[in-house]
Amino acid sequence: MTKLAVLVSGRGSNLQAIIDSIENGYLKAEISVVISDIAGAYALERAKKHGLNAVHIDSKRFETKESYEEEVLGVLRNNKVELVLLAGYMKIIGKTLLSSYKNRILNIHPALLPAFPGLHAQQQAFEYGVKVAGCTVHFVDEELDGGAIILQKCVEVKECDTAETLAGRILEQEHKIYPEAVKLFVENKLHLEGRKVIIG
Ligand code: GRF
């Protein structure tokens, strides 16, 4: 079974979706470790509730991004992690992690990339006035929210929406496509051709 690490910073609803998919048998993988850079992240509570190995690594203890990521890398290696999932992890991945886990780090983003990368993507899309919003699971590379796209799901924007109601409907779709993308990865069905991901 593929060993996963989930990197988090906050409430952890996407972590929960991955946990649920494993527990209900949809996803044949195991979470070896959950790592948070934030001590009080609710995601850590969720992990503990499910008996998972949950670790807080305080980036402020480290002088450089490299030394922080070396520490994270050590935890990943100790837990024999094969695939890293970013799930609301608020740090940009640096070259230390990228080079050790090349094409083995995935992220979920609450917009239809390449539109609206970065923070508050749902609000950006709402304020721009798009009629269709959505979410994206992608490989992580050097560029912020810029790696090859694995899966996307559209969410229609309604006249009565606020940024919050729209974000809520996008989140429901995130919880579906993230486990789906991880399943494709662990079943070896994702093939990178340049920046295209061929599924099958
Ligand atoms: C999600 O909207 C995800 O797409 C983005 O950050 C948010 C994390 O939410 N990267 P949660 O912590 O998984 O609930």
PDB file of C-alpha atoms and ligand atoms in Angstrom:
ATOM      1  CA  MET A   1       0.000   0.000   0.000  1.00  0.00           C
ATOM      2  CA  THR A   2       1.265   3.447  -0.919  1.00  0.00           C
ATOM      3  CA  LYS A   3       2.397   5.396   2.105  1.00  0.00           C
ATOM      4  CA  LEU A   4       1.108   8.956   2.194  1.00  0.00           C
ATOM      5  CA  ALA A   5       2.026  12.078   4.101  1.00  0.00           C
ATOM      6  CA  VAL A   6      -0.524  14.878   4.337  1.00  0.00           C
ATOM      7  CA  LEU A   7       0.834  18.374   4.965  1.00  0.00           C
ATOM      8  CA  VAL A   8      -1.652  20.761   6.548  1.00  0.00           C
ATOM      9  CA  SER A   9      -1.937  24.161   8.215  1.00  0.00           C
ATOM     10  CA  GLY A  10      -5.615  24.535   9.091  1.00  0.00           C
ATOM     11  CA  ARG A  11      -9.034  22.939   9.440  1.00  0.00           C
ATOM     12  CA  GLY A  12      -8.163  19.809   7.468  1.00  0.00           C
ATOM     13  CA  SER A  13     -11.402  19.020   5.661  1.00  0.00           C
ATOM     14  CA  ASN A  14      -9.457  17.686   2.679  1.00  0.00           C
ATOM     15  CA  LEU A  15      -7.374  15.558   5.040  1.00  0.00           C
ATOM     16  CA  GLN A  16     -10.682  14.233   6.377  1.00  0.00           C
ATOM     17  CA  ALA A  17     -11.829  13.378   2.842  1.00  0.00           C
ATOM     18  CA  ILE A  18      -8.644  11.361   2.303  1.00  0.00           C
ATOM     19  CA  ILE A  19      -9.011   9.615   5.681  1.00  0.00           C
ATOM     20  CA  ASP A  20     -12.658   8.751   4.894  1.00  0.00           C
ATOM     21  CA  SER A  21     -11.754   7.410   1.455  1.00  0.00           C
ATOM     22  CA  ILE A  22      -9.176   5.113   2.989  1.00  0.00           C
ATOM     23  CA  GLU A  23     -11.478   3.990   5.792  1.00  0.00           C
ATOM     24  CA  ASN A  24     -14.351   3.199   3.423  1.00  0.00           C
ATOM     25  CA  GLY A  25     -12.068   1.208   1.133  1.00  0.00           C
ATOM     26  CA  TYR A  26     -12.196   3.558  -1.880  1.00  0.00           C
ATOM     27  CA  LEU A  27      -8.518   4.429  -1.603  1.00  0.00           C
ATOM     28  CA  LYS A  28      -5.969   1.666  -1.105  1.00  0.00           C
ATOM     29  CA  ALA A  29      -3.270   3.653   0.661  1.00  0.00           C
ATOM     30  CA  GLU A  30      -2.194   4.460   4.181  1.00  0.00           C
ATOM     31  CA  ILE A  31      -1.414   7.763   5.851  1.00  0.00           C
ATOM     32  CA  SER A  32       1.985   7.325   7.500  1.00  0.00           C
ATOM     33  CA  VAL A  33       2.156  10.835   8.887  1.00  0.00           C
ATOM     34  CA  VAL A  34       0.279  14.127   9.032  1.00  0.00           C
ATOM     35  CA  ILE A  35       2.547  17.155   9.366  1.00  0.00           C
ATOM     36  CA  SER A  36       1.377  20.624  10.340  1.00  0.00           C
ATOM     37  CA  ASP A  37       3.450  23.791  10.472  1.00  0.00           C
ATOM     38  CA  ILE A  38       0.786  25.284  12.780  1.00  0.00           C
ATOM     39  CA  ALA A  39       0.531  23.982  16.348  1.00  0.00           C
ATOM     40  CA  GLY A  40      -3.204  24.482  16.832  1.00  0.00           C
ATOM     41  CA  ALA A  41      -4.336  23.300  13.407  1.00  0.00           C
ATOM     42  CA  TYR A  42      -7.630  21.420  13.693  1.00  0.00           C
ATOM     43  CA  ALA A  43      -6.268  19.014  11.077  1.00  0.00           C
ATOM     44  CA  LEU A  44      -3.937  17.603  13.767  1.00  0.00           C
ATOM     45  CA  GLU A  45      -6.988  16.833  15.955  1.00  0.00           C
ATOM     46  CA  ARG A  46      -8.690  15.075  13.082  1.00  0.00           C
ATOM     47  CA  ALA A  47      -5.566  12.979  12.489  1.00  0.00           C
ATOM     48  CA  LYS A  48      -5.321  12.013  16.158  1.00  0.00           C
ATOM     49  CA  LYS A  49      -9.013  11.072  16.290  1.00  0.00           C
ATOM     50  CA  HIS A  50      -8.259   8.502  13.631  1.00  0.00           C
ATOM     51  CA  GLY A  51      -5.167   7.226  15.408  1.00  0.00           C
ATOM     52  CA  LEU A  52      -2.796   8.696  12.873  1.00  0.00           C
ATOM     53  CA  ASN A  53       0.747   9.816  13.481  1.00  0.00           C
ATOM     54  CA  ALA A  54       0.393  13.625  13.727  1.00  0.00           C
ATOM     55  CA  VAL A  55       3.410  15.882  13.976  1.00  0.00           C
ATOM     56  CA  HIS A  56       3.814  19.625  14.424  1.00  0.00           C
ATOM     57  CA  ILE A  57       7.001  21.079  12.965  1.00  0.00           C
ATOM     58  CA  ASP A  58       7.365  24.741  13.827  1.00  0.00           C
ATOM     59  CA  SER A  59       9.066  26.443  10.895  1.00  0.00           C
ATOM     60  CA  LYS A  60       9.984  29.384  13.139  1.00  0.00           C
ATOM     61  CA  ARG A  61      12.503  27.132  14.906  1.00  0.00           C
ATOM     62  CA  PHE A  62      14.575  27.083  11.712  1.00  0.00           C
ATOM     63  CA  GLU A  63      16.681  29.842  10.254  1.00  0.00           C
ATOM     64  CA  THR A  64      16.207  28.932   6.629  1.00  0.00           C
ATOM     65  CA  LYS A  65      13.581  27.278   4.460  1.00  0.00           C
ATOM     66  CA  GLU A  66      16.169  24.631   3.583  1.00  0.00           C
ATOM     67  CA  SER A  67      16.764  23.621   7.185  1.00  0.00           C
ATOM     68  CA  TYR A  68      13.008  23.531   7.895  1.00  0.00           C
ATOM     69  CA  GLU A  69      12.421  21.364   4.847  1.00  0.00           C
ATOM     70  CA  GLU A  70      15.347  19.088   5.808  1.00  0.00           C
ATOM     71  CA  GLU A  71      13.491  18.429   9.044  1.00  0.00           C
ATOM     72  CA  VAL A  72      10.248  17.722   7.185  1.00  0.00           C
ATOM     73  CA  LEU A  73      12.170  15.475   4.790  1.00  0.00           C
ATOM     74  CA  GLY A  74      13.607  13.539   7.714  1.00  0.00           C
ATOM     75  CA  VAL A  75      10.090  12.847   9.017  1.00  0.00           C
ATOM     76  CA  LEU A  76       8.912  11.822   5.545  1.00  0.00           C
ATOM     77  CA  ARG A  77      11.835   9.429   5.157  1.00  0.00           C
ATOM     78  CA  ASN A  78      11.479   7.961   8.648  1.00  0.00           C
ATOM     79  CA  ASN A  79       7.889   7.182   7.764  1.00  0.00           C
ATOM     80  CA  LYS A  80       8.832   5.781   4.344  1.00  0.00           C
ATOM     81  CA  VAL A  81       6.503   8.242   2.624  1.00  0.00           C
ATOM     82  CA  GLU A  82       6.056   7.714  -1.108  1.00  0.00           C
ATOM     83  CA  LEU A  83       3.506  10.417  -1.952  1.00  0.00           C
ATOM     84  CA  VAL A  84       3.033  13.823  -0.316  1.00  0.00           C
ATOM     85  CA  LEU A  85      -0.380  15.510  -0.330  1.00  0.00           C
ATOM     86  CA  LEU A  86      -0.688  19.204   0.382  1.00  0.00           C
ATOM     87  CA  ALA A  87      -4.088  19.886   1.928  1.00  0.00           C
ATOM     88  CA  GLY A  88      -4.442  23.495   2.954  1.00  0.00           C
ATOM     89  CA  TYR A  89      -0.710  23.678   3.660  1.00  0.00           C
ATOM     90  CA  MET A  90       0.131  27.369   3.633  1.00  0.00           C
ATOM     91  CA  LYS A  91       3.847  27.202   2.829  1.00  0.00           C
ATOM     92  CA  ILE A  92       5.405  27.290  -0.596  1.00  0.00           C
ATOM     93  CA  ILE A  93       7.330  24.079  -1.254  1.00  0.00           C
ATOM     94  CA  GLY A  94      11.043  24.723  -1.709  1.00  0.00           C
ATOM     95  CA  LYS A  95      13.710  22.944  -3.675  1.00  0.00           C
ATOM     96  CA  THR A  96      14.700  20.592  -0.847  1.00  0.00           C
ATOM     97  CA  LEU A  97      11.316  18.855  -0.860  1.00  0.00           C
ATOM     98  CA  LEU A  98      10.751  19.290  -4.579  1.00  0.00           C
ATOM     99  CA  SER A  99      13.984  17.574  -5.545  1.00  0.00           C
ATOM    100  CA  SER A 100      13.497  14.660  -3.146  1.00  0.00           C
ATOM    101  CA  TYR A 101       9.847  14.126  -4.072  1.00  0.00           C
ATOM    102  CA  LYS A 102       9.874  15.092  -7.746  1.00  0.00           C
ATOM    103  CA  ASN A 103       6.425  14.436  -9.266  1.00  0.00           C
ATOM    104  CA  ARG A 104       5.366  12.894  -5.965  1.00  0.00           C
ATOM    105  CA  ILE A 105       3.758  15.963  -4.375  1.00  0.00           C
ATOM    106  CA  LEU A 106       0.110  16.829  -5.133  1.00  0.00           C
ATOM    107  CA  ASN A 107      -1.950  19.866  -4.206  1.00  0.00           C
ATOM    108  CA  ILE A 108      -5.623  20.823  -4.222  1.00  0.00           C
ATOM    109  CA  HIS A 109      -6.460  24.379  -5.254  1.00  0.00           C
ATOM    110  CA  PRO A 110      -9.930  25.973  -5.035  1.00  0.00           C
ATOM    111  CA  ALA A 111      -9.988  27.457  -8.557  1.00  0.00           C
ATOM    112  CA  LEU A 112      -9.810  26.329 -12.150  1.00  0.00           C
ATOM    113  CA  LEU A 113      -6.095  26.823 -12.696  1.00  0.00           C
ATOM    114  CA  PRO A 114      -4.324  28.550 -14.326  1.00  0.00           C
ATOM    115  CA  ALA A 115      -6.964  31.131 -13.348  1.00  0.00           C
ATOM    116  CA  PHE A 116      -6.735  32.524  -9.836  1.00  0.00           C
ATOM    117  CA  PRO A 117      -3.604  31.019  -8.322  1.00  0.00           C
ATOM    118  CA  GLY A 118      -2.521  32.020  -4.812  1.00  0.00           C
ATOM    119  CA  LEU A 119      -4.569  32.940  -1.782  1.00  0.00           C
ATOM    120  CA  HIS A 120      -8.355  33.447  -1.554  1.00  0.00           C
ATOM    121  CA  ALA A 121      -8.887  31.939  -4.975  1.00  0.00           C
ATOM    122  CA  GLN A 122     -12.644  31.504  -4.549  1.00  0.00           C
ATOM    123  CA  GLN A 123     -13.038  35.163  -3.604  1.00  0.00           C
ATOM    124  CA  GLN A 124     -10.821  36.259  -6.484  1.00  0.00           C
ATOM    125  CA  ALA A 125     -13.011  34.288  -8.903  1.00  0.00           C
ATOM    126  CA  PHE A 126     -16.233  35.568  -7.339  1.00  0.00           C
ATOM    127  CA  GLU A 127     -15.115  39.192  -7.484  1.00  0.00           C
ATOM    128  CA  TYR A 128     -13.907  38.805 -11.052  1.00  0.00           C
ATOM    129  CA  GLY A 129     -17.439  37.789 -11.971  1.00  0.00           C
ATOM    130  CA  VAL A 130     -16.786  34.361 -13.461  1.00  0.00           C
ATOM    131  CA  LYS A 131     -19.849  32.255 -14.285  1.00  0.00           C
ATOM    132  CA  VAL A 132     -18.006  28.986 -13.705  1.00  0.00           C
ATOM    133  CA  ALA A 133     -15.595  28.390 -10.851  1.00  0.00           C
ATOM    134  CA  GLY A 134     -14.147  25.138  -9.558  1.00  0.00           C
ATOM    135  CA  CYS A 135     -11.144  23.301  -8.198  1.00  0.00           C
ATOM    136  CA  THR A 136      -7.978  21.619  -9.418  1.00  0.00           C
ATOM    137  CA  VAL A 137      -5.705  18.810  -8.259  1.00  0.00           C
ATOM    138  CA  HIS A 138      -2.223  19.221  -9.684  1.00  0.00           C
ATOM    139  CA  PHE A 139       1.357  18.099  -9.347  1.00  0.00           C
ATOM    140  CA  VAL A 140       3.506  20.553  -7.408  1.00  0.00           C
ATOM    141  CA  ASP A 141       6.495  22.140  -9.128  1.00  0.00           C
ATOM    142  CA  GLU A 142       8.578  25.304  -8.667  1.00  0.00           C
ATOM    143  CA  GLU A 143       5.797  27.605  -9.827  1.00  0.00           C
ATOM    144  CA  LEU A 144       3.057  28.556  -7.337  1.00  0.00           C
ATOM    145  CA  ASP A 145      -0.069  26.529  -8.224  1.00  0.00           C
ATOM    146  CA  GLY A 146       1.554  25.950 -11.594  1.00  0.00           C
ATOM    147  CA  GLY A 147       2.216  22.205 -11.914  1.00  0.00           C
ATOM    148  CA  ALA A 148       0.634  19.756 -14.344  1.00  0.00           C
ATOM    149  CA  ILE A 149      -3.118  19.418 -13.896  1.00  0.00           C
ATOM    150  CA  ILE A 150      -4.516  16.025 -12.885  1.00  0.00           C
ATOM    151  CA  LEU A 151      -8.235  16.633 -12.333  1.00  0.00           C
ATOM    152  CA  GLN A 152     -10.557  19.630 -12.358  1.00  0.00           C
ATOM    153  CA  LYS A 153     -14.196  20.058 -11.468  1.00  0.00           C
ATOM    154  CA  CYS A 154     -16.468  22.943 -12.468  1.00  0.00           C
ATOM    155  CA  VAL A 155     -18.881  24.652 -10.103  1.00  0.00           C
ATOM    156  CA  GLU A 156     -21.490  27.007 -11.516  1.00  0.00           C
ATOM    157  CA  VAL A 157     -21.727  30.456  -9.962  1.00  0.00           C
ATOM    158  CA  LYS A 158     -25.321  31.348  -9.072  1.00  0.00           C
ATOM    159  CA  GLU A 159     -26.868  34.816  -8.973  1.00  0.00           C
ATOM    160  CA  CYS A 160     -27.581  34.382  -5.267  1.00  0.00           C
ATOM    161  CA  ASP A 161     -24.016  33.299  -4.395  1.00  0.00           C
ATOM    162  CA  THR A 162     -21.676  35.071  -2.031  1.00  0.00           C
ATOM    163  CA  ALA A 163     -17.960  34.298  -2.005  1.00  0.00           C
ATOM    164  CA  GLU A 164     -18.663  32.072   1.024  1.00  0.00           C
ATOM    165  CA  THR A 165     -21.507  30.027  -0.471  1.00  0.00           C
ATOM    166  CA  LEU A 166     -19.490  29.563  -3.638  1.00  0.00           C
ATOM    167  CA  ALA A 167     -16.436  28.451  -1.616  1.00  0.00           C
ATOM    168  CA  GLY A 168     -18.646  25.938   0.206  1.00  0.00           C
ATOM    169  CA  ARG A 169     -19.829  24.320  -3.038  1.00  0.00           C
ATOM    170  CA  ILE A 170     -16.275  24.292  -4.403  1.00  0.00           C
ATOM    171  CA  LEU A 171     -15.113  22.580  -1.195  1.00  0.00           C
ATOM    172  CA  GLU A 172     -17.675  19.779  -1.682  1.00  0.00           C
ATOM    173  CA  GLN A 173     -16.098  19.085  -5.063  1.00  0.00           C
ATOM    174  CA  GLU A 174     -12.563  19.272  -3.624  1.00  0.00           C
ATOM    175  CA  HIS A 175     -13.500  16.468  -1.276  1.00  0.00           C
ATOM    176  CA  LYS A 176     -14.425  14.316  -4.277  1.00  0.00           C
ATOM    177  CA  ILE A 177     -11.626  15.014  -6.725  1.00  0.00           C
ATOM    178  CA  TYR A 178      -8.720  14.879  -4.266  1.00  0.00           C
ATOM    179  CA  PRO A 179      -9.301  11.259  -3.238  1.00  0.00           C
ATOM    180  CA  GLU A 180     -10.039  10.461  -6.896  1.00  0.00           C
ATOM    181  CA  ALA A 181      -6.704  11.920  -8.020  1.00  0.00           C
ATOM    182  CA  VAL A 182      -4.805  10.141  -5.245  1.00  0.00           C
ATOM    183  CA  LYS A 183      -6.466   6.880  -6.238  1.00  0.00           C
ATOM    184  CA  LEU A 184      -5.286   7.389  -9.833  1.00  0.00           C
ATOM    185  CA  PHE A 185      -1.763   8.072  -8.582  1.00  0.00           C
ATOM    186  CA  VAL A 186      -1.551   5.023  -6.319  1.00  0.00           C
ATOM    187  CA  GLU A 187      -2.961   2.837  -9.091  1.00  0.00           C
ATOM    188  CA  ASN A 188      -0.175   4.127 -11.338  1.00  0.00           C
ATOM    189  CA  LYS A 189      -2.624   5.618 -13.817  1.00  0.00           C
ATOM    190  CA  LEU A 190      -1.085   9.086 -14.102  1.00  0.00           C
ATOM    191  CA  HIS A 191       1.451   9.557 -16.887  1.00  0.00           C
ATOM    192  CA  LEU A 192       3.215  12.859 -17.318  1.00  0.00           C
ATOM    193  CA  GLU A 193       3.899  13.971 -20.879  1.00  0.00           C
ATOM    194  CA  GLY A 194       5.447  17.416 -20.673  1.00  0.00           C
ATOM    195  CA  ARG A 195       2.918  19.376 -18.698  1.00  0.00           C
ATOM    196  CA  LYS A 196       0.060  17.130 -19.694  1.00  0.00           C
ATOM    197  CA  VAL A 197      -1.187  14.356 -17.455  1.00  0.00           C
ATOM    198  CA  ILE A 198      -2.437  11.353 -19.412  1.00  0.00           C
ATOM    199  CA  ILE A 199      -4.825   9.209 -17.383  1.00  0.00           C
ATOM    200  CA  GLY A 200      -5.078   5.512 -18.030  1.00  0.00           C
TER     201      GLY A 200
HETATM  202  C1  GRF B   1      -8.966  24.256   0.482  1.00  0.00           C
HETATM  203  O1  GRF B   1      -9.870  25.147  -0.096  1.00  0.00           O
HETATM  204  C2  GRF B   1      -7.853  23.920  -0.477  1.00  0.00           C
HETATM  205  O2  GRF B   1      -8.267  23.883  -1.802  1.00  0.00           O
HETATM  206  C3  GRF B   1      -6.882  25.039  -0.261  1.00  0.00           C
HETATM  207  O3  GRF B   1      -6.939  25.317   1.105  1.00  0.00           O
HETATM  208  C4  GRF B   1      -8.187  24.907   1.635  1.00  0.00           C
HETATM  209  C5  GRF B   1      -7.905  23.939   2.723  1.00  0.00           C
HETATM  210  O4  GRF B   1      -9.055  23.529   3.413  1.00  0.00           O
HETATM  211  N1  GRF B   1      -5.564  24.696  -0.741  1.00  0.00           N
HETATM  212  P1  GRF B   1      -8.988  22.323   4.420  1.00  0.00           P
HETATM  213  O5  GRF B   1      -7.903  22.650   5.464  1.00  0.00           O
HETATM  214  O6  GRF B   1      -8.651  21.078   3.638  1.00  0.00           O
HETATM  215  O7  GRF B   1     -10.350  22.250   5.026  1.00  0.00           O
END
